[in-house]
mmCIF file of C-alpha atoms in Angstrom:
data_model
loop_
_atom_site.group_PDB
_atom_site.id
_atom_site.type_symbol
_atom_site.label_atom_id
_atom_site.label_comp_id
_atom_site.label_asym_id
_atom_site.label_seq_id
_atom_site.Cartn_x
_atom_site.Cartn_y
_atom_site.Cartn_z
ATOM 1 C CA MET A 21 15.685 -5.734 28.057
ATOM 2 C CA PRO A 22 14.825 -7.783 31.166
ATOM 3 C CA SER A 23 14.495 -5.889 34.428
ATOM 4 C CA SER A 24 17.078 -8.214 35.997
ATOM 5 C CA ILE A 25 19.755 -10.680 34.874
ATOM 6 C CA PRO A 26 19.602 -13.958 36.832
ATOM 7 C CA PRO A 27 22.796 -15.671 38.050
ATOM 8 C CA LEU A 28 24.478 -18.317 35.932
ATOM 9 C CA PRO A 29 24.268 -21.796 37.501
ATOM 10 C CA GLY A 30 27.427 -23.382 38.819
ATOM 11 C CA LEU A 31 29.466 -20.171 39.186
ATOM 12 C CA THR A 32 30.614 -18.524 42.392
ATOM 13 C CA ARG A 33 28.527 -15.496 43.289
ATOM 14 C CA TYR A 34 29.967 -12.331 44.780
ATOM 15 C CA THR A 35 27.462 -9.984 46.330
ATOM 16 C CA ARG A 36 29.851 -7.004 46.646
ATOM 17 C CA TRP A 37 32.585 -5.662 44.406
ATOM 18 C CA ASP A 38 35.115 -5.625 47.269
ATOM 19 C CA LEU A 39 34.706 -9.396 47.558
ATOM 20 C CA VAL A 40 35.762 -10.027 43.955
ATOM 21 C CA PRO A 41 39.355 -11.434 43.871
ATOM 22 C CA ASP A 42 42.014 -9.593 41.959
ATOM 23 C CA GLY A 43 42.388 -10.760 38.397
ATOM 24 C CA LEU A 44 38.666 -11.130 37.672
ATOM 25 C CA HIS A 45 37.026 -8.556 35.408
ATOM 26 C CA THR A 46 33.711 -8.124 33.605
ATOM 27 C CA LYS A 47 33.497 -7.841 29.806
ATOM 28 C CA THR A 48 33.147 -4.077 30.098
ATOM 29 C CA MET A 49 36.274 -3.797 32.231
ATOM 30 C CA LEU A 50 38.239 -5.960 29.775
ATOM 31 C CA ASP A 51 37.000 -3.935 26.833
ATOM 32 C CA ARG A 52 38.308 -0.726 28.381
ATOM 33 C CA GLN A 53 41.740 -2.336 28.395
ATOM 34 C CA GLY A 54 41.496 -3.462 24.782
ATOM 35 C CA LEU A 55 40.913 -7.073 25.812
ATOM 36 C CA LYS A 56 38.213 -9.681 25.331
ATOM 37 C CA PRO A 57 37.454 -12.880 27.281
ATOM 38 C CA GLY A 58 39.698 -15.812 26.340
ATOM 39 C CA ALA A 59 37.816 -18.462 28.333
ATOM 40 C CA ASP A 60 34.467 -19.128 29.981
ATOM 41 C CA PRO A 61 33.486 -17.047 33.038
ATOM 42 C CA VAL A 62 34.706 -18.265 36.403
ATOM 43 C CA GLY A 63 32.449 -16.210 38.648
ATOM 44 C CA GLN A 64 29.757 -13.525 38.761
ATOM 45 C CA VAL A 65 29.127 -10.373 40.711
ATOM 46 C CA LEU A 66 25.869 -8.801 41.833
ATOM 47 C CA TYR A 67 25.149 -5.266 40.630
ATOM 48 C CA HIS A 68 22.138 -2.949 40.710
ATOM 49 C CA GLY A 69 20.693 -5.186 43.422
ATOM 50 C CA ASN A 70 19.100 -7.740 41.077
ATOM 51 C CA SER A 71 21.511 -8.560 38.216
ATOM 52 C CA TYR A 72 24.667 -10.631 37.890
ATOM 53 C CA ALA A 73 27.599 -9.875 35.584
ATOM 54 C CA PRO A 74 29.954 -12.744 34.537
ATOM 55 C CA LEU A 75 33.574 -12.441 35.628
ATOM 56 C CA TYR A 76 36.524 -13.519 33.502
ATOM 57 C CA GLU A 77 40.193 -14.127 34.305
ATOM 58 C CA VAL A 78 42.404 -11.301 33.117
ATOM 59 C CA ALA A 79 45.281 -13.754 32.665
ATOM 60 C CA ALA A 80 43.261 -15.694 30.069
ATOM 61 C CA ALA A 81 42.057 -12.572 28.232
ATOM 62 C CA MET A 82 43.096 -11.923 24.628
ATOM 63 C CA PRO A 83 43.771 -8.659 22.816
ATOM 64 C CA LYS A 84 40.844 -7.400 20.772
ATOM 65 C CA ARG A 85 41.444 -7.398 17.055
ATOM 66 C CA ARG A 86 42.261 -3.926 15.870
ATOM 67 C CA VAL A 87 40.196 -2.350 13.140
ATOM 68 C CA SER A 88 42.287 -1.605 10.068
ATOM 69 C CA PRO A 89 42.173 1.869 8.500
ATOM 70 C CA ALA A 90 40.246 0.421 5.533
ATOM 71 C CA GLN A 91 37.711 -1.205 7.838
ATOM 72 C CA ARG A 92 37.375 1.992 9.850
ATOM 73 C CA ALA A 93 36.774 3.967 6.667
ATOM 74 C CA ALA A 94 34.132 1.443 5.550
ATOM 75 C CA LEU A 95 32.357 1.656 8.897
ATOM 76 C CA ASP A 96 32.421 5.446 8.842
ATOM 77 C CA ARG A 97 31.057 5.396 5.299
ATOM 78 C CA ALA A 98 28.242 3.041 6.321
ATOM 79 C CA ARG A 99 27.302 5.307 9.219
ATOM 80 C CA GLN A 100 27.307 8.314 6.906
ATOM 81 C CA LEU A 101 25.044 6.573 4.403
ATOM 82 C CA GLN A 102 22.449 5.986 7.117
ATOM 83 C CA TYR A 103 21.653 9.688 6.803
ATOM 84 C CA ARG A 104 21.521 9.809 2.985
ATOM 85 C CA CYS A 105 18.421 8.870 0.985
ATOM 86 C CA ARG A 106 19.458 6.244 -1.534
ATOM 87 C CA ARG A 107 16.841 7.450 -4.038
ATOM 88 C CA CYS A 108 17.420 11.200 -4.175
ATOM 89 C CA GLY A 109 20.667 11.619 -2.199
ATOM 90 C CA THR A 110 19.220 14.090 0.320
ATOM 91 C CA GLU A 111 21.130 14.290 3.624
ATOM 92 C CA GLU A 112 18.902 14.032 6.717
ATOM 93 C CA THR A 113 19.690 14.928 10.328
ATOM 94 C CA GLU A 114 18.418 11.577 11.667
ATOM 95 C CA PRO A 115 19.249 8.037 10.484
ATOM 96 C CA LEU A 116 16.769 6.935 7.809
ATOM 97 C CA GLY A 117 16.503 3.384 9.087
ATOM 98 C CA LYS A 118 15.463 0.359 7.068
ATOM 99 C CA GLY A 119 15.403 1.031 3.347
ATOM 100 C CA ARG A 120 17.198 4.382 3.671
ATOM 101 C CA PHE A 121 14.528 6.514 1.993
ATOM 102 C CA CYS A 122 13.540 10.034 3.027
ATOM 103 C CA ASP A 123 9.854 10.798 3.640
ATOM 104 C CA PRO A 124 9.196 12.529 0.279
ATOM 105 C CA CYS A 125 10.763 9.621 -1.616
ATOM 106 C CA ARG A 126 8.914 7.040 0.455
ATOM 107 C CA TYR A 127 5.698 8.941 -0.262
ATOM 108 C CA ALA A 128 6.425 9.118 -3.995
ATOM 109 C CA MET A 129 7.372 5.444 -4.136
ATOM 110 C CA THR A 130 4.166 4.403 -2.351
ATOM 111 C CA LEU A 131 2.055 6.235 -4.903
ATOM 112 C CA TRP A 132 4.183 4.858 -7.731
ATOM 113 C CA GLU A 133 3.484 1.332 -6.486
ATOM 114 C CA GLN A 134 -0.267 2.058 -6.617
ATOM 115 C CA HIS A 135 0.223 3.463 -10.131
ATOM 116 C CA ASP A 136 2.093 0.319 -11.173
ATOM 117 C CA GLN A 137 -0.498 -1.965 -9.560
ATOM 118 C CA ALA A 138 -3.283 -0.123 -11.404
ATOM 119 C CA GLN A 139 -1.608 -0.887 -14.712
ATOM 120 C CA ALA A 140 -1.115 -4.512 -13.714
ATOM 121 C CA LEU A 141 -4.834 -4.775 -12.886
ATOM 122 C CA ALA A 142 -5.829 -3.058 -16.138
ATOM 123 C CA ARG A 143 -3.651 -5.462 -18.143
ATOM 124 C CA GLU A 144 -5.171 -8.389 -16.278
ATOM 125 C CA LEU A 145 -8.697 -7.188 -17.062
ATOM 126 C CA VAL A 146 -7.932 -6.380 -20.693
ATOM 127 C CA ALA A 147 -6.466 -9.859 -21.192
ATOM 128 C CA ASP A 148 -9.421 -11.596 -19.493
ATOM 129 C CA PRO A 149 -12.136 -12.580 -21.994
ATOM 130 C CA ALA A 150 -14.593 -12.937 -19.099
ATOM 131 C CA ALA A 151 -14.085 -9.394 -17.729
ATOM 132 C CA VAL A 152 -17.022 -7.043 -18.299
ATOM 133 C CA LEU A 153 -18.092 -3.550 -17.320
ATOM 134 C CA LEU A 154 -21.586 -3.325 -15.839
ATOM 135 C CA VAL A 155 -23.123 0.136 -16.265
ATOM 136 C CA VAL A 156 -26.504 0.987 -14.740
ATOM 137 C CA ASP A 157 -28.705 4.034 -14.292
ATOM 138 C CA VAL A 158 -31.812 3.230 -12.325
ATOM 139 C CA ALA A 159 -32.256 6.164 -9.959
ATOM 140 C CA PRO A 160 -35.988 6.851 -9.421
ATOM 141 C CA ASP A 161 -35.618 10.575 -10.168
ATOM 142 C CA SER A 162 -33.638 10.098 -13.395
ATOM 143 C CA LEU A 163 -35.104 10.877 -16.772
ATOM 144 C CA PRO A 164 -37.161 7.992 -18.228
ATOM 145 C CA GLU A 165 -34.706 7.423 -21.052
ATOM 146 C CA ALA A 166 -31.883 7.155 -18.498
ATOM 147 C CA GLN A 167 -33.388 4.050 -16.871
ATOM 148 C CA GLY A 168 -31.062 1.520 -18.463
ATOM 149 C CA VAL A 169 -28.422 -1.124 -17.991
ATOM 150 C CA ALA A 170 -25.550 -2.280 -20.229
ATOM 151 C CA VAL A 171 -22.816 -4.927 -20.139
ATOM 152 C CA VAL A 172 -19.642 -4.228 -22.129
ATOM 153 C CA GLY A 173 -16.818 -6.688 -22.726
ATOM 154 C CA VAL A 174 -13.506 -5.206 -21.577
ATOM 155 C CA ARG A 175 -11.167 -7.027 -23.948
ATOM 156 C CA ASP A 176 -13.138 -6.676 -27.188
ATOM 157 C CA ARG A 177 -15.013 -3.494 -26.227
ATOM 158 C CA GLN A 178 -18.289 -4.938 -27.467
ATOM 159 C CA VAL A 179 -21.756 -4.256 -26.016
ATOM 160 C CA LEU A 180 -22.919 -7.675 -24.817
ATOM 161 C CA TYR A 181 -26.254 -6.523 -23.420
ATOM 162 C CA ALA A 182 -28.209 -3.282 -23.298
ATOM 163 C CA ALA A 183 -31.786 -2.800 -22.170
ATOM 164 C CA GLU A 184 -34.169 -0.533 -20.302
ATOM 165 C CA ALA A 185 -34.018 -1.337 -16.625
ATOM 166 C CA GLY A 186 -37.738 -1.214 -15.945
ATOM 167 C CA GLU A 187 -39.416 -0.072 -12.739
ATOM 168 C CA TYR A 188 -38.896 -1.667 -9.343
ATOM 169 C CA SER A 189 -41.054 -4.745 -8.594
ATOM 170 C CA THR A 190 -42.171 -5.192 -12.201
ATOM 171 C CA PRO A 191 -41.760 -8.150 -14.581
ATOM 172 C CA GLU A 192 -39.482 -5.964 -16.729
ATOM 173 C CA ARG A 193 -37.059 -5.391 -13.861
ATOM 174 C CA ASP A 194 -37.182 -9.063 -12.871
ATOM 175 C CA ALA A 195 -36.353 -10.027 -16.451
ATOM 176 C CA VAL A 196 -33.344 -7.686 -16.505
ATOM 177 C CA VAL A 197 -32.003 -9.103 -13.237
ATOM 178 C CA ALA A 198 -32.523 -12.662 -14.461
ATOM 179 C CA ARG A 199 -30.688 -11.854 -17.688
ATOM 180 C CA LEU A 200 -27.756 -10.391 -15.741
ATOM 181 C CA ASP A 201 -27.667 -13.456 -13.474
ATOM 182 C CA ALA A 202 -27.286 -15.676 -16.540
ATOM 183 C CA LEU A 203 -24.924 -13.396 -18.487
ATOM 184 C CA LEU A 204 -22.565 -12.566 -15.630
ATOM 185 C CA THR A 205 -22.125 -16.071 -14.201
ATOM 186 C CA ASP A 206 -18.387 -16.806 -13.832
ATOM 187 C CA ARG A 207 -17.493 -13.382 -15.216
ATOM 188 C CA ARG A 208 -15.333 -10.738 -13.565
ATOM 189 C CA VAL A 209 -17.489 -7.650 -13.163
ATOM 190 C CA VAL A 210 -15.898 -4.197 -13.115
ATOM 191 C CA GLU A 211 -17.895 -1.468 -11.392
ATOM 192 C CA GLU A 212 -18.338 1.904 -12.981
ATOM 193 C CA PRO A 213 -17.445 5.011 -10.925
ATOM 194 C CA ASN A 214 -20.285 6.481 -8.903
ATOM 195 C CA PHE A 215 -19.025 10.025 -9.488
ATOM 196 C CA MET A 216 -20.376 12.790 -11.720
ATOM 197 C CA GLY A 217 -23.523 12.660 -13.780
ATOM 198 C CA PRO A 218 -26.738 10.890 -12.694
ATOM 199 C CA SER A 219 -26.710 9.444 -9.192
ATOM 200 C CA GLY A 220 -27.464 5.907 -8.136
ATOM 201 C CA ARG A 221 -25.305 4.285 -10.822
ATOM 202 C CA PHE A 222 -24.190 1.169 -9.006
ATOM 203 C CA PRO A 223 -25.264 -2.457 -9.596
ATOM 204 C CA GLN A 224 -27.007 -2.955 -6.260
ATOM 205 C CA ALA A 225 -29.516 -0.254 -7.225
ATOM 206 C CA LEU A 226 -31.083 -2.772 -9.603
ATOM 207 C CA LEU A 227 -32.142 -4.918 -6.641
ATOM 208 C CA SER A 228 -33.581 -2.441 -4.165
ATOM 209 C CA LEU A 229 -34.481 1.195 -3.779
ATOM 210 C CA PRO A 230 -31.628 3.443 -2.637
ATOM 211 C CA THR A 231 -31.710 4.153 1.108
ATOM 212 C CA PRO A 232 -29.792 6.587 3.353
ATOM 213 C CA GLU A 233 -28.225 3.579 5.083
ATOM 214 C CA PRO A 234 -24.593 2.844 4.153
ATOM 215 C CA VAL A 235 -24.090 0.187 1.497
ATOM 216 C CA VAL A 236 -22.780 -3.030 3.014
ATOM 217 C CA PRO A 237 -19.740 -4.374 1.111
ATOM 218 C CA GLY A 238 -19.446 -7.986 0.089
ATOM 219 C CA ARG A 239 -20.919 -10.450 -2.376
ATOM 220 C CA ASP A 240 -24.663 -10.918 -2.664
ATOM 221 C CA PRO A 241 -25.333 -14.672 -2.373
ATOM 222 C CA LEU A 242 -28.034 -14.537 -5.068
ATOM 223 C CA HIS A 243 -26.536 -11.858 -7.315
ATOM 224 C CA PRO A 244 -22.716 -11.789 -6.922
ATOM 225 C CA TRP A 245 -22.356 -9.256 -9.742
ATOM 226 C CA ALA A 246 -24.090 -6.646 -7.559
ATOM 227 C CA ALA A 247 -21.421 -6.712 -4.820
ATOM 228 C CA PRO A 248 -20.642 -3.071 -3.941
ATOM 229 C CA HIS A 249 -17.015 -1.934 -3.647
ATOM 230 C CA SER A 250 -15.556 -5.415 -3.271
ATOM 231 C CA GLU A 251 -12.285 -7.069 -4.196
ATOM 232 C CA GLU A 252 -14.219 -9.343 -6.542
ATOM 233 C CA ASN A 253 -15.671 -6.384 -8.428
ATOM 234 C CA PRO A 254 -12.897 -3.811 -9.004
ATOM 235 C CA SER A 255 -13.920 -0.233 -9.706
ATOM 236 C CA ILE A 256 -12.950 1.654 -12.839
ATOM 237 C CA SER A 257 -12.593 4.812 -10.757
ATOM 238 C CA ARG A 258 -10.180 3.243 -8.257
ATOM 239 C CA THR A 259 -8.118 1.723 -11.047
ATOM 240 C CA TRP A 260 -7.881 5.063 -12.807
ATOM 241 C CA ALA A 261 -7.185 6.926 -9.545
ATOM 242 C CA GLY A 262 -4.221 4.668 -8.773
ATOM 243 C CA TRP A 263 -2.869 5.281 -12.272
ATOM 244 C CA PHE A 264 -3.529 9.047 -12.312
ATOM 245 C CA GLY A 265 -1.898 9.638 -8.901
ATOM 246 C CA TRP A 266 -4.076 12.495 -7.551
ATOM 247 C CA THR A 267 -4.062 13.038 -3.778
ATOM 248 C CA GLU A 268 -5.877 15.589 -1.664
ATOM 249 C CA ARG A 269 -2.889 16.365 0.593
ATOM 250 C CA PRO A 270 0.858 16.515 -0.137
ATOM 251 C CA SER A 271 1.573 13.906 2.516
ATOM 252 C CA TYR A 272 -1.342 11.596 1.657
ATOM 253 C CA THR A 273 -0.140 8.248 0.350
ATOM 254 C CA ARG A 274 -3.423 6.988 -1.080
ATOM 255 C CA ALA A 275 -4.386 7.928 -4.624
ATOM 256 C CA CYS A 276 -8.073 8.758 -4.964
ATOM 257 C CA VAL A 277 -10.628 10.270 -7.316
ATOM 258 C CA PRO A 278 -10.679 14.072 -6.975
ATOM 259 C CA TRP A 279 -13.557 15.161 -4.768
ATOM 260 C CA GLU A 280 -13.829 18.755 -5.944
ATOM 261 C CA TRP A 281 -14.858 19.076 -9.568
ATOM 262 C CA GLY A 282 -13.352 22.412 -10.536
ATOM 263 C CA GLY A 283 -12.841 21.482 -14.160
ATOM 264 C CA ASP A 284 -9.052 21.293 -13.866
ATOM 265 C CA ILE A 285 -9.082 17.482 -13.915
ATOM 266 C CA PRO A 286 -11.573 16.195 -16.504
ATOM 267 C CA MET A 287 -12.597 12.586 -16.095
ATOM 268 C CA PRO A 288 -11.432 10.286 -18.911
ATOM 269 C CA TRP A 289 -14.791 8.509 -19.204
ATOM 270 C CA THR A 290 -18.182 9.808 -20.319
ATOM 271 C CA ARG A 291 -21.253 10.053 -18.082
ATOM 272 C CA SER A 292 -24.328 10.410 -20.220
ATOM 273 C CA LEU A 293 -27.823 9.037 -20.699
ATOM 274 C CA ASP A 294 -26.387 6.343 -23.000
ATOM 275 C CA VAL A 295 -25.116 3.723 -20.571
ATOM 276 C CA ALA A 296 -23.723 1.512 -23.342
ATOM 277 C CA ALA A 297 -21.622 4.373 -24.718
ATOM 278 C CA ASP A 298 -20.414 5.115 -21.203
ATOM 279 C CA GLY A 299 -19.358 1.482 -20.785
ATOM 280 C CA LEU A 300 -17.378 1.613 -24.014
ATOM 281 C CA SER A 301 -15.729 4.826 -22.823
ATOM 282 C CA MET A 302 -14.688 3.208 -19.542
ATOM 283 C CA ALA A 303 -13.373 0.099 -21.308
ATOM 284 C CA GLY A 304 -11.226 2.455 -23.391
ATOM 285 C CA VAL A 305 -9.750 3.883 -20.191
ATOM 286 C CA LEU A 306 -8.680 0.397 -19.069
ATOM 287 C CA HIS A 307 -7.049 -0.227 -22.456
ATOM 288 C CA ARG A 308 -5.130 3.064 -22.300
ATOM 289 C CA ILE A 309 -3.942 2.335 -18.765
ATOM 290 C CA ALA A 310 -2.876 -1.151 -19.833
ATOM 291 C CA ASP A 311 -0.766 0.145 -22.715
ATOM 292 C CA GLY A 312 0.526 3.166 -20.744
ATOM 293 C CA THR A 313 -0.984 5.935 -22.909
ATOM 294 C CA GLU A 314 -3.482 7.254 -20.348
ATOM 295 C CA PRO A 315 -2.121 10.540 -18.880
ATOM 296 C CA VAL A 316 -1.091 10.863 -15.232
ATOM 297 C CA TRP A 317 -1.548 13.884 -12.996
ATOM 298 C CA GLU A 318 1.095 16.515 -13.715
ATOM 299 C CA ARG A 319 1.620 16.865 -9.961
ATOM 300 C CA ALA A 320 1.798 13.138 -9.222
ATOM 301 C CA ALA A 321 4.377 12.578 -6.481
ATOM 302 C CA TRP A 322 6.841 10.590 -8.545
ATOM 303 C CA VAL A 323 6.726 13.274 -11.257
ATOM 304 C CA LEU A 324 6.802 16.270 -8.949
ATOM 305 C CA ASP A 325 9.755 15.177 -6.822
ATOM 306 C CA GLY A 326 12.062 15.179 -9.855
ATOM 307 C CA HIS A 327 13.719 11.861 -9.072
ATOM 308 C CA GLY A 328 12.085 9.643 -11.654
ATOM 309 C CA VAL A 329 9.927 6.652 -10.846
ATOM 310 C CA GLY A 330 10.228 3.474 -8.823
ATOM 311 C CA SER A 331 12.958 2.946 -6.257
ATOM 312 C CA SER A 332 16.143 3.315 -8.289
ATOM 313 C CA GLU A 333 19.122 4.101 -6.084
ATOM 314 C CA VAL A 334 21.495 6.982 -6.540
ATOM 315 C CA SER A 335 25.178 6.163 -6.569
ATOM 316 C CA ALA A 336 26.633 6.069 -3.090
#
């Protein structure tokens, strides 16, 4: 609100209440009498030292319309519903505000939306004939037979390319990169998860030795398929995490891949020395998410809260 209310032009100003003629009242004064202004203001009075309140003739005032019992009941009901979650029916002590969802339901719905979006992305990838999974294992300390790269078609689950990666700065490595440049042009590349198993399994590792410096996100102008963690190159692990619904804290509203590998949550894809087989395994995960047969976490928020999925409303 403004710190002051300026005077209205063209109206008589009264600087003290004792100067206001009888028969002139403010809106507040009329309201206390069950009245409302029946005409435009005829004056204004200064209050609080820097604000002016319009004055209206009492003789021209009109009775305020009375609220019927049915209207009163409807208003009371609306006020009561402000405290009730429309998804689970829980009564809160404070108004729930826009949407009328309690915190647990809002949390569950947020994760459900990520779950639903993961399936939408999986269906989009499965339906796209140009979508491929790029699987690499080129870490310098890996076993020799693990130095490989494979490209797997998502829709048909066919191995489109598989080869040894070769050593850095060798004709063999240059040939692999050139082949990927040609094969992956105008294709949508899905990253594999860089969790579990041999380290260094990300496309950019084909171009340069791993360093302790953080990987810069974004598309490589010469090799767009090597873009790390970008919107252009979705990750199989993030897609699965959104579907699975695991979170590290009860109030965390972002699904993620479990960080602690205690064996309770086995990953649905393989991580082995056969990169082509791993790519086929990951493509299978996308297909199962797309058709809804991939399991979700038994403690996923929308399962655990006992109120179903989505944002269906309970009866008022």
